[in-house]
Coordinates of C-alpha atoms in Angstrom, one line a residue:
M243 CA -60.6 95.6 13.8
K244 CA -59.0 99.0 13.3
S245 CA -55.9 100.0 15.2
A246 CA -55.9 102.9 17.7
A247 CA -54.4 105.1 15.0
A248 CA -57.3 104.2 12.7
V249 CA -59.8 105.2 15.2
I250 CA -58.2 108.5 15.6
L251 CA -57.7 109.2 12.0
F252 CA -61.0 108.3 10.7
I253 CA -63.6 109.4 13.4
G254 CA -65.0 112.8 12.1
I255 CA -64.8 115.8 14.5
T256 CA -68.0 117.9 14.8
F257 CA -69.2 121.0 16.6
A258 CA -69.8 120.0 20.2
G259 CA -71.9 122.9 21.4
F260 CA -71.1 125.4 24.0
A261 CA -72.7 126.6 27.5
Q262 CA -75.3 129.4 27.5
S263 CA -77.8 130.9 29.8
K264 CA -81.1 128.9 29.9
T265 CA -83.0 131.9 31.0
G266 CA -81.7 134.2 28.3
N267 CA -80.7 137.1 30.8
A268 CA -79.8 135.6 34.2
A269 CA -76.2 135.9 35.3
I270 CA -74.3 132.6 35.1
A271 CA -71.0 131.5 36.2
V272 CA -68.5 129.3 34.3
A273 CA -65.2 128.3 35.9
G274 CA -65.8 130.9 38.7
K275 CA -66.1 133.9 36.3
P276 CA -69.6 135.6 36.5
M277 CA -71.3 135.9 33.2
T278 CA -74.1 138.5 32.4
A279 CA -76.7 137.7 29.8
A280 CA -75.0 140.3 27.6
D281 CA -71.7 138.4 27.9
S282 CA -73.4 135.2 27.1
A283 CA -75.1 136.8 24.0
M284 CA -71.7 138.2 22.9
V285 CA -70.0 134.9 23.3
K286 CA -72.6 133.2 21.2
Q287 CA -72.3 135.9 18.5
L288 CA -68.5 135.8 18.4
F289 CA -68.4 132.0 18.4
F290 CA -70.8 131.7 15.4
S291 CA -68.9 134.5 13.8
A292 CA -65.6 132.7 14.2
L293 CA -67.0 129.5 12.8
R294 CA -68.3 131.3 9.8
E295 CA -64.8 132.7 9.2
K296 CA -63.4 129.2 9.4
T297 CA -65.9 127.9 7.0
V298 CA -65.1 130.4 4.4
D299 CA -61.3 129.6 4.8
N300 CA -60.3 132.7 6.7
P301 CA -58.4 131.0 9.5
K302 CA -56.6 134.0 10.8
L303 CA -59.7 136.0 11.5
A304 CA -61.4 132.9 12.9
F305 CA -58.4 132.5 15.3
D306 CA -58.6 136.1 16.5
I307 CA -62.4 135.9 17.2
F308 CA -62.1 132.6 19.0
N309 CA -59.5 134.2 21.2
R310 CA -61.8 137.1 21.9
V311 CA -64.4 134.5 23.1
L312 CA -61.9 133.1 25.6
Q313 CA -61.1 136.5 26.8
I314 CA -64.8 136.9 27.8
D315 CA -65.3 133.2 28.8
P316 CA -62.0 131.6 29.6
A317 CA -63.7 128.3 30.4
N318 CA -65.5 127.9 27.0
D319 CA -64.5 124.4 26.1
A320 CA -66.0 124.5 22.7
T321 CA -63.8 127.4 21.7
M322 CA -60.7 125.7 23.1
F323 CA -61.6 122.7 20.9
E324 CA -61.9 125.0 17.8
L325 CA -58.7 126.9 18.5
A326 CA -57.0 123.4 19.0
N327 CA -58.0 122.4 15.5
L328 CA -56.7 125.8 14.1
E329 CA -53.4 125.3 15.9
K330 CA -53.1 121.8 14.4
S331 CA -53.7 123.2 11.0
R332 CA -50.7 125.6 11.7
N333 CA -48.6 122.5 12.8
N334 CA -48.5 124.0 16.2
N335 CA -49.2 120.7 17.9
Q336 CA -47.9 121.7 21.4
A337 CA -50.4 124.6 21.5
A338 CA -53.2 122.4 20.3
E339 CA -52.5 119.8 22.9
A340 CA -52.6 122.3 25.7
L341 CA -56.0 123.6 24.6
L342 CA -57.4 120.1 24.3
E343 CA -56.1 119.4 27.8
R344 CA -58.0 122.5 29.0
A345 CA -61.1 121.5 27.2
V346 CA -61.3 118.1 28.8
T347 CA -60.7 119.6 32.1
V348 CA -63.8 121.9 31.7
N349 CA -65.9 119.2 30.0
P350 CA -64.6 115.7 30.8
N351 CA -67.6 114.0 29.2
N352 CA -67.2 115.2 25.7
E353 CA -66.2 112.2 23.7
W354 CA -64.8 114.3 20.7
Y355 CA -62.4 116.2 22.9
W356 CA -60.9 113.0 24.1
I357 CA -60.6 111.5 20.7
A358 CA -58.8 114.7 19.5
L359 CA -56.5 114.5 22.5
A360 CA -55.8 110.9 21.8
G361 CA -54.7 111.9 18.3
S362 CA -52.4 114.5 19.8
Y363 CA -50.7 112.1 22.3
E364 CA -50.4 109.5 19.5
K365 CA -48.5 112.0 17.4
T366 CA -46.1 112.9 20.1
N367 CA -45.8 109.2 21.2
D368 CA -47.0 110.1 24.8
I369 CA -48.3 106.6 25.3
S370 CA -48.8 106.8 29.1
K371 CA -51.1 109.8 28.7
L372 CA -52.9 107.9 25.7
E373 CA -53.7 105.0 28.0
N374 CA -55.6 107.4 30.3
V375 CA -57.3 108.9 27.3
F376 CA -58.7 105.6 26.4
N377 CA -59.8 104.9 29.9
Q378 CA -61.9 108.1 29.8
L379 CA -63.3 107.1 26.3
I380 CA -64.3 103.7 27.8
R381 CA -65.9 105.5 30.8
I382 CA -67.9 107.8 28.4
N383 CA -68.8 105.0 25.9
P384 CA -68.3 101.6 27.4
G385 CA -69.9 99.7 24.5
K386 CA -67.4 100.8 21.9
P387 CA -64.7 98.1 21.1
D388 CA -62.5 100.4 19.3
Y389 CA -61.5 102.2 22.6
Y390 CA -60.7 99.0 24.3
Y391 CA -58.5 98.1 21.2
G392 CA -56.8 101.4 21.4
E393 CA -56.1 101.0 25.1
A394 CA -54.8 97.5 24.5
N395 CA -52.2 98.8 22.0
A396 CA -51.2 101.5 24.3
L397 CA -50.6 99.0 27.1
S398 CA -48.7 96.7 24.9
L399 CA -46.4 99.7 23.8
Q400 CA -45.8 100.2 27.5
K401 CA -44.8 96.5 27.9
K402 CA -48.0 96.0 30.2
Y403 CA -48.5 92.8 28.4
D404 CA -50.9 91.0 30.8
A405 CA -53.1 94.0 31.0
A406 CA -53.0 94.3 27.2
L407 CA -54.1 90.7 26.8
T408 CA -57.1 91.3 29.2
M409 CA -58.1 94.3 27.1
Y410 CA -57.9 92.2 23.9
D411 CA -60.2 89.7 25.7
K412 CA -62.7 92.6 26.3
V413 CA -62.5 93.7 22.5
E414 CA -63.3 90.1 21.6
E415 CA -66.2 89.9 24.0
L416 CA -67.8 92.9 22.4
A417 CA -66.8 92.6 18.7
G418 CA -66.1 88.9 18.3
A419 CA -62.8 87.1 17.3
S420 CA -60.7 88.6 14.6
D421 CA -57.4 88.0 12.9
D422 CA -56.1 91.5 14.2
I423 CA -56.7 90.4 17.8
L424 CA -54.9 87.0 17.3
E425 CA -52.0 88.7 15.5
N426 CA -51.6 91.2 18.3
R427 CA -51.9 88.5 21.0
Q428 CA -49.2 86.6 19.1
K429 CA -46.8 89.6 19.0
I430 CA -47.2 89.9 22.9
Y431 CA -46.5 86.1 23.4
I432 CA -43.4 86.7 21.3
R433 CA -42.3 89.5 23.4
Q434 CA -42.9 87.4 26.5
G435 CA -40.9 84.8 25.2
N436 CA -43.8 82.3 25.3
V437 CA -43.1 80.5 22.0
K438 CA -45.6 77.8 22.5
K439 CA -48.5 80.3 22.9
A440 CA -47.3 82.4 20.1
A441 CA -47.2 79.3 17.7
S442 CA -50.6 78.3 19.1
V443 CA -52.2 81.6 18.1
L444 CA -50.7 81.3 14.6
D445 CA -51.9 77.7 14.3
E446 CA -55.4 79.0 15.1
L447 CA -55.0 81.6 12.3
I448 CA -53.7 79.1 9.8
A449 CA -56.6 76.7 10.7
A450 CA -59.0 79.6 10.2
N451 CA -57.3 80.9 7.0
P452 CA -55.4 77.8 5.5
T453 CA -54.6 79.9 2.2
Q454 CA -53.3 82.9 4.0
V455 CA -49.5 82.7 3.3
R456 CA -48.5 85.5 5.8
Y457 CA -49.6 83.3 8.8
Y458 CA -47.3 80.6 7.6
L459 CA -44.5 83.0 7.2
M460 CA -45.1 84.5 10.8
L461 CA -45.1 81.1 12.3
A462 CA -41.8 80.2 10.5
E463 CA -40.4 83.4 11.8
V464 CA -41.4 82.5 15.4
Y465 CA -39.7 79.1 15.0
S466 CA -36.6 80.6 13.3
A467 CA -36.2 83.4 16.0
N468 CA -36.1 80.6 18.5
N469 CA -33.6 78.3 16.7
L470 CA -36.3 75.9 15.7
N471 CA -35.3 75.8 12.1
D472 CA -36.5 72.3 11.2
K473 CA -40.0 73.4 12.3
A474 CA -39.6 76.7 10.3
I475 CA -38.7 74.8 7.2
A476 CA -41.6 72.3 7.7
I477 CA -44.1 75.0 7.9
L478 CA -42.6 76.9 4.8
Q479 CA -42.8 73.8 2.8
K480 CA -46.5 73.6 3.6
A481 CA -46.9 77.1 2.5
K482 CA -44.9 76.4 -0.6
A483 CA -47.3 73.6 -1.5
I484 CA -50.2 76.1 -1.1
A485 CA -48.7 79.0 -3.1
P486 CA -45.6 77.8 -5.1
Q487 CA -45.4 81.2 -6.9
N488 CA -45.2 83.3 -3.7
G489 CA -41.7 84.6 -3.7
M490 CA -41.5 85.5 0.0
I491 CA -41.9 81.7 0.9
H492 CA -38.8 80.9 -1.3
L493 CA -36.9 83.8 0.2
A494 CA -37.7 82.7 3.7
L495 CA -36.6 79.1 2.8
A496 CA -33.5 80.5 1.4
D497 CA -32.7 82.1 4.8
M498 CA -33.5 78.9 6.6
Y499 CA -31.3 76.7 4.5
R500 CA -28.5 79.2 4.7
A501 CA -28.7 79.1 8.4
Q502 CA -28.3 75.3 8.2
N503 CA -25.2 75.9 5.9
N504 CA -27.1 74.2 3.0
A505 CA -25.8 76.5 0.3
G506 CA -27.1 74.4 -2.6
A507 CA -30.7 74.4 -1.3
S508 CA -30.6 78.0 -0.3
F509 CA -29.5 79.1 -3.8
D510 CA -32.2 77.0 -5.5
E511 CA -34.8 78.8 -3.4
L512 CA -33.3 82.2 -4.4
E513 CA -33.2 81.3 -8.1
T514 CA -36.9 80.6 -7.8
A515 CA -37.7 83.7 -5.9
F516 CA -35.6 85.9 -8.4
A517 CA -37.6 84.4 -11.3
I518 CA -40.9 85.6 -9.9
P519 CA -41.8 89.0 -11.2
D520 CA -44.0 89.8 -8.1
V521 CA -41.1 89.9 -5.8
D522 CA -40.0 93.5 -5.3
I523 CA -36.9 94.3 -7.4
E524 CA -35.4 96.4 -4.7
Q525 CA -35.5 93.5 -2.3
K526 CA -33.8 91.4 -5.0
I527 CA -31.2 94.1 -5.5
R528 CA -30.4 94.3 -1.7
I529 CA -29.8 90.4 -1.8
L530 CA -27.4 90.8 -4.7
L531 CA -25.5 93.7 -2.9
G532 CA -25.2 91.2 0.1
Y533 CA -22.9 89.1 -2.1
V534 CA -20.4 91.9 -2.9
P535 CA -18.4 91.6 0.3
K536 CA -17.9 88.0 -0.4
F537 CA -16.6 88.5 -4.0
P538 CA -13.1 87.3 -3.4
E539 CA -14.9 83.9 -3.3
P540 CA -15.4 82.7 -6.8
N541 CA -18.5 80.9 -6.0
A542 CA -20.2 84.1 -4.6
R543 CA -19.3 86.0 -7.8
A544 CA -20.8 83.2 -10.0
S545 CA -24.0 83.0 -7.7
A546 CA -24.5 86.8 -7.9
L547 CA -24.0 86.7 -11.7
E548 CA -26.5 84.1 -12.2
L549 CA -29.1 85.7 -10.0
S550 CA -28.6 89.2 -11.8
R551 CA -29.1 87.3 -15.1
I552 CA -32.5 85.9 -13.8
L553 CA -33.3 89.4 -12.6
T554 CA -33.3 90.6 -16.2
K555 CA -35.6 87.9 -17.3
A556 CA -38.1 88.6 -14.4
H557 CA -37.9 92.4 -15.0
P558 CA -37.2 93.0 -18.7
A559 CA -38.6 96.4 -18.7
D560 CA -36.7 97.7 -15.6
S561 CA -33.4 99.5 -16.2
R562 CA -32.4 98.7 -12.7
A563 CA -32.2 95.0 -13.6
F564 CA -29.7 95.5 -16.4
A565 CA -27.7 97.9 -14.4
M566 CA -27.3 95.3 -11.7
Y567 CA -26.4 92.8 -14.3
G568 CA -23.8 95.0 -15.8
D569 CA -22.2 95.5 -12.4
M570 CA -22.1 91.8 -11.7
L571 CA -20.7 91.1 -15.1
L572 CA -18.1 93.8 -14.5
Q573 CA -17.2 92.2 -11.2
S574 CA -16.6 89.0 -13.1
E575 CA -14.3 90.8 -15.6
K576 CA -16.8 90.2 -18.5
V577 CA -16.3 93.7 -19.7
H578 CA -17.8 93.6 -23.2
E579 CA -21.0 91.8 -21.8
A580 CA -21.2 94.4 -19.0
K581 CA -21.1 97.1 -21.7
T582 CA -24.1 95.6 -23.5
A583 CA -26.1 95.2 -20.3
Y584 CA -25.5 98.9 -19.4
Q585 CA -26.5 100.0 -23.0
K586 CA -29.7 98.0 -22.4
A587 CA -30.2 99.7 -19.1
L588 CA -29.9 103.2 -20.8
M589 CA -32.3 102.2 -23.5
L590 CA -34.9 101.7 -20.7
N591 CA -33.8 104.7 -18.7
N592 CA -31.6 107.2 -20.5
Q593 CA -31.2 109.3 -17.5
A594 CA -29.5 106.8 -15.1
Y595 CA -26.3 108.7 -14.3
S596 CA -24.5 105.9 -12.5
V597 CA -25.0 103.6 -15.5
Q598 CA -23.7 106.3 -17.9
E599 CA -20.5 106.8 -15.8
Q600 CA -19.9 103.0 -15.8
L601 CA -20.3 102.9 -19.6
V602 CA -17.9 105.7 -20.2
R603 CA -15.3 104.1 -17.9
I604 CA -15.5 100.9 -20.0
D605 CA -15.3 102.9 -23.3
L606 CA -12.0 104.4 -21.9
S607 CA -10.8 101.1 -20.7
E608 CA -11.2 99.7 -24.2
N609 CA -9.5 102.8 -25.7
D610 CA -12.7 103.4 -27.6
L611 CA -12.3 107.1 -27.5
D612 CA -15.1 108.1 -30.0
A613 CA -17.6 106.0 -27.9
A614 CA -16.3 107.6 -24.6
I615 CA -16.9 111.1 -26.1
K616 CA -20.3 110.2 -27.5
D617 CA -21.5 108.5 -24.4
G618 CA -19.9 111.1 -22.1
E619 CA -21.3 114.2 -23.9
N620 CA -24.7 112.5 -24.0
S621 CA -24.6 112.1 -20.3
L622 CA -23.5 115.7 -19.8
S623 CA -26.6 116.8 -21.8
F624 CA -28.6 115.5 -18.9
F625 CA -26.1 116.0 -16.0
P626 CA -23.9 119.0 -17.0
N627 CA -22.6 119.5 -13.5
Q628 CA -21.1 115.9 -13.0
A629 CA -17.4 116.5 -12.3
W630 CA -16.2 113.0 -13.0
M631 CA -18.0 112.8 -16.4
N632 CA -16.5 116.2 -17.4
Y633 CA -13.1 114.7 -16.3
M634 CA -13.5 111.4 -18.3
V635 CA -14.6 113.2 -21.4
G636 CA -11.7 115.6 -21.1
I637 CA -9.3 112.6 -21.0
A638 CA -10.8 111.1 -24.0
W639 CA -10.3 114.3 -25.9
Q640 CA -6.8 114.5 -24.5
Q641 CA -6.0 111.0 -25.9
K642 CA -7.4 112.1 -29.3
R643 CA -4.8 115.1 -28.9
D644 CA -7.7 117.7 -29.2
Y645 CA -6.1 119.6 -26.3
K646 CA -8.3 122.7 -26.3
K647 CA -11.5 120.6 -26.0
A648 CA -9.7 118.5 -23.3
I649 CA -8.7 121.6 -21.4
S650 CA -12.3 122.9 -21.5
Y651 CA -13.8 119.8 -20.0
L652 CA -11.0 119.3 -17.4
N653 CA -11.5 122.9 -16.3
N654 CA -15.2 122.1 -15.8
A655 CA -14.2 119.2 -13.7
V656 CA -12.2 121.2 -11.3
S657 CA -14.6 124.1 -11.1
L658 CA -17.4 121.7 -10.2
E659 CA -15.6 119.6 -7.6
T660 CA -14.1 121.0 -4.4
Q661 CA -13.9 118.0 -2.0
D662 CA -12.9 114.8 -4.1
K663 CA -9.1 114.9 -3.9
E664 CA -8.6 112.0 -6.3
L665 CA -10.5 113.8 -9.0
L666 CA -8.9 117.1 -8.4
T667 CA -5.4 115.7 -8.5
Q668 CA -6.1 113.6 -11.6
A669 CA -7.8 116.6 -13.4
Y670 CA -5.1 119.1 -12.5
S671 CA -2.4 116.6 -13.6
A672 CA -4.1 116.1 -16.9
L673 CA -4.4 119.8 -17.3
G674 CA -0.7 120.0 -16.7
D675 CA -0.1 117.4 -19.5
C676 CA -2.5 119.3 -21.9
Y677 CA -1.0 122.7 -21.4
H678 CA 2.5 121.2 -21.9
S679 CA 1.3 119.7 -25.1
I680 CA 0.3 123.1 -26.5
A681 CA 3.5 124.7 -25.1
D682 CA 1.7 126.8 -22.5
N683 CA 4.5 126.2 -19.9
A684 CA 3.2 128.6 -17.2
A685 CA -0.3 127.2 -17.2
S686 CA 1.3 123.7 -17.2
D687 CA 3.3 124.4 -14.2
N688 CA 0.4 126.0 -12.4
A689 CA -1.8 123.0 -12.9
Y690 CA 0.9 120.7 -11.6
E691 CA 1.6 122.7 -8.6
K692 CA -2.1 122.6 -7.7
A693 CA -2.2 118.8 -8.2
I694 CA 0.9 118.4 -6.0
A695 CA -0.6 120.7 -3.4
I696 CA -3.7 118.5 -3.1
S697 CA -1.9 115.2 -3.3
P698 CA 2.0 115.7 -2.6
D699 CA 2.5 111.9 -2.7
N700 CA 0.9 111.3 -6.0
A701 CA 3.9 109.5 -7.8
F702 CA 2.4 109.9 -11.4
T703 CA 1.9 113.6 -11.0
L704 CA 5.4 114.1 -9.6
N705 CA 7.0 112.0 -12.3
N706 CA 5.2 113.8 -15.2
Y707 CA 6.0 117.3 -13.8
A708 CA 9.6 116.5 -13.1
Y709 CA 10.0 115.1 -16.6
Y710 CA 8.5 118.0 -18.3
L711 CA 10.8 120.4 -16.3
S712 CA 13.8 118.3 -17.4
L713 CA 12.8 118.6 -21.1
R714 CA 12.8 122.4 -20.6
N715 CA 16.1 122.3 -18.8
E716 CA 14.3 124.3 -16.0
R717 CA 14.4 124.1 -12.2
L718 CA 16.3 120.8 -12.5
E719 CA 17.0 120.6 -8.7
S720 CA 13.3 120.8 -8.0
A721 CA 12.7 118.3 -10.7
A722 CA 15.3 115.9 -9.2
Q723 CA 13.7 116.2 -5.7
M724 CA 10.3 115.3 -7.1
S725 CA 11.6 112.4 -9.2
K726 CA 13.6 111.0 -6.2
H727 CA 10.5 111.2 -4.0
C728 CA 8.4 109.5 -6.7
N729 CA 10.9 106.6 -6.8
D730 CA 10.8 106.3 -3.0
L731 CA 7.1 106.0 -3.2
Q732 CA 7.1 103.4 -5.9
P733 CA 10.5 101.7 -6.1
N734 CA 11.4 99.5 -9.2
N735 CA 9.0 101.3 -11.5
A736 CA 11.0 101.5 -14.9
S737 CA 9.3 104.7 -16.0
F738 CA 10.0 106.6 -12.8
E739 CA 13.5 105.4 -12.8
D740 CA 14.0 106.5 -16.4
T741 CA 12.8 110.0 -15.5
Y742 CA 15.3 110.3 -12.6
A743 CA 18.1 109.1 -14.8
W744 CA 17.3 111.7 -17.3
I745 CA 17.1 114.5 -14.8
L746 CA 20.6 113.4 -13.4
F747 CA 21.8 113.3 -17.0
K748 CA 20.6 116.9 -17.5
Q749 CA 22.5 117.8 -14.3
K750 CA 25.5 116.3 -15.7
K751 CA 25.7 113.8 -12.9
Y752 CA 26.6 110.9 -15.4
P753 CA 27.6 108.1 -13.0
E754 CA 24.4 108.4 -11.1
A755 CA 22.4 108.7 -14.2
K756 CA 24.0 105.5 -15.6
L757 CA 23.0 103.7 -12.3
W758 CA 19.5 104.8 -12.5
I759 CA 19.0 104.1 -16.4
E760 CA 20.4 100.6 -15.8
K761 CA 17.9 100.1 -13.0
S762 CA 15.1 101.2 -15.3
L763 CA 16.2 98.9 -18.1
L764 CA 16.3 96.0 -15.7
H765 CA 12.8 96.6 -14.6
D766 CA 11.4 97.5 -18.1
K767 CA 9.1 94.8 -19.3
G768 CA 8.3 96.6 -22.6
N769 CA 11.6 97.0 -24.3
S770 CA 11.2 100.7 -24.5
A771 CA 13.1 102.4 -27.3
V772 CA 13.1 105.7 -25.4
K773 CA 14.8 104.2 -22.4
T774 CA 17.3 102.4 -24.7
E775 CA 18.1 105.7 -26.4
H776 CA 18.5 107.5 -23.1
Y777 CA 20.9 104.8 -22.1
G778 CA 23.0 105.5 -25.2
D779 CA 23.0 109.2 -24.5
I780 CA 24.2 108.7 -20.8
L781 CA 26.9 106.3 -22.1
F782 CA 28.2 108.6 -24.7
L783 CA 28.7 111.4 -22.3
S784 CA 30.1 108.9 -19.8
G785 CA 32.9 108.3 -22.2
D786 CA 31.8 104.8 -23.6
K787 CA 31.0 105.8 -27.3
D788 CA 30.9 102.3 -28.8
A789 CA 28.4 101.1 -26.1
A790 CA 26.3 104.3 -26.8
V791 CA 26.2 103.7 -30.6
Q792 CA 25.1 100.1 -29.9
N793 CA 22.2 101.3 -27.7
W794 CA 21.1 103.9 -30.3
V795 CA 21.0 101.1 -33.0
K796 CA 19.1 98.8 -30.5
A797 CA 16.7 101.7 -29.8
K798 CA 16.1 102.0 -33.6
T799 CA 15.3 98.2 -33.9
Q800 CA 12.9 98.7 -31.0
G801 CA 10.9 101.2 -33.0
G802 CA 12.7 104.4 -31.9
R803 CA 11.7 107.6 -34.0
S804 CA 13.2 110.5 -32.1
P805 CA 14.2 113.2 -34.5
V806 CA 17.9 112.9 -33.8
L807 CA 18.3 109.2 -33.4
E808 CA 19.3 108.4 -36.9
R809 CA 21.8 111.3 -36.9
K810 CA 23.4 110.0 -33.6
I811 CA 23.9 106.6 -35.2
N812 CA 25.2 108.0 -38.5
E813 CA 27.6 110.5 -36.9
K814 CA 28.3 108.4 -33.8
K815 CA 27.8 111.5 -31.7
Y816 CA 25.4 112.9 -29.2
F817 CA 22.9 115.6 -30.2
E818 CA 20.3 117.3 -28.1

């Protein structure tokens, strides 16, 4: 049995005829307007001219001629019908609907007009009017079951459930029993909260179609929705025995067992479902993503990882499977394995940008700069306007000390992005570093000022800018303010404390500088030769020359290689 929509969509529309004088020249009246024989002849001639223009695909001229017909004969229902079809072709559904409503008023016994009007009401979801249309179609053609079916659906949508059930009985009387009717009855019983009748209908469907799995699934859903989980599991087990390779059964069972807090049985069913290639990969991915909020739990991570591994076995030619496996491996901190999975995903689909980005991030985290540049530039050959990728390739070139290339990519990044504050801050900060490295101090300062304007509390940007100013002995008061703010934002950071100590040293505030360098050394976990050398410098200008020399020697043993360190030790004297 077709649905109401199917009736409307698939019934053909043909020319329905028009009124004319039977006598050929006697005056006639249509909708109260007197018509002469000449008028009638003109209407006929114009009508067929319009049809001809419509046939040769000249809708504008056809539209104009049909409107001339209505000017002569305002009650010409056939012309209204044709104009309605032209309006629909222009997507002017409101005008089409108004014309059809006029047509059925003039000629209420034309079945095609009502069918077209039903299509219009269905499109605008005017269900109450749709019900009346089907009443009229039943009046005109009472032996056609499709019209009763359409009215039953309209009644059901209006929640007139008892009337809809009566109408489905009429359909069955005319056309015989069908699965469609049983399904629709079952849906009504569910909406009425009549679980017993809904289950009974589905039992009938299962009895008539014992291998049709969807009926088992529907019955299980009925039981589940009414907290009858044991019955739901029992019916799903029957379905499983009939169709063990049907993934939807296993997914439904997984849901049931999860509702009963039986995590082991639920996961077993998921494993089985994930191994079945016929289960849509998008549905599997949605299930995997459902684990992500639970990732603080080790079991959740382990489960998602295993399911994503199975996904690659069930869908070995789908890049999405390997991309998801890579994501799950990364979440489990298996970075090298994740990289391999991402590379496989890109072998299957070399234009998956999100995978390319993950791969370059891993390259950078492993300090594999050549790989980051290769993978990143390959990605940019497909997606040149990706700001983050330009940024990451720029960082790789910066770390390889090719500052001109780095600056080019970083400038691309900031020109492509206007909203992402994190990216803009990092990119401008990196530009500040690069310009400093090529001694373009004005450009360096400009880049840092932009970074700070976007993120005034970014501690790393503040620290680096302040440190570079101190190296140049420029704007030391501003540098001190930035460095102090940086330490307020992230206290006990050895690198930030060293910067502040060095700026205080440059300002000749030696007691304060000594206090902050000692804080830095206390918090330093890496035995930094630079910090130790700074301590020696501060001690020397604080008057403790012996302690200064001891720290310079210590800095050398820690690997210190500053140009003047050896001279400080040999001459026991501070040099810039």
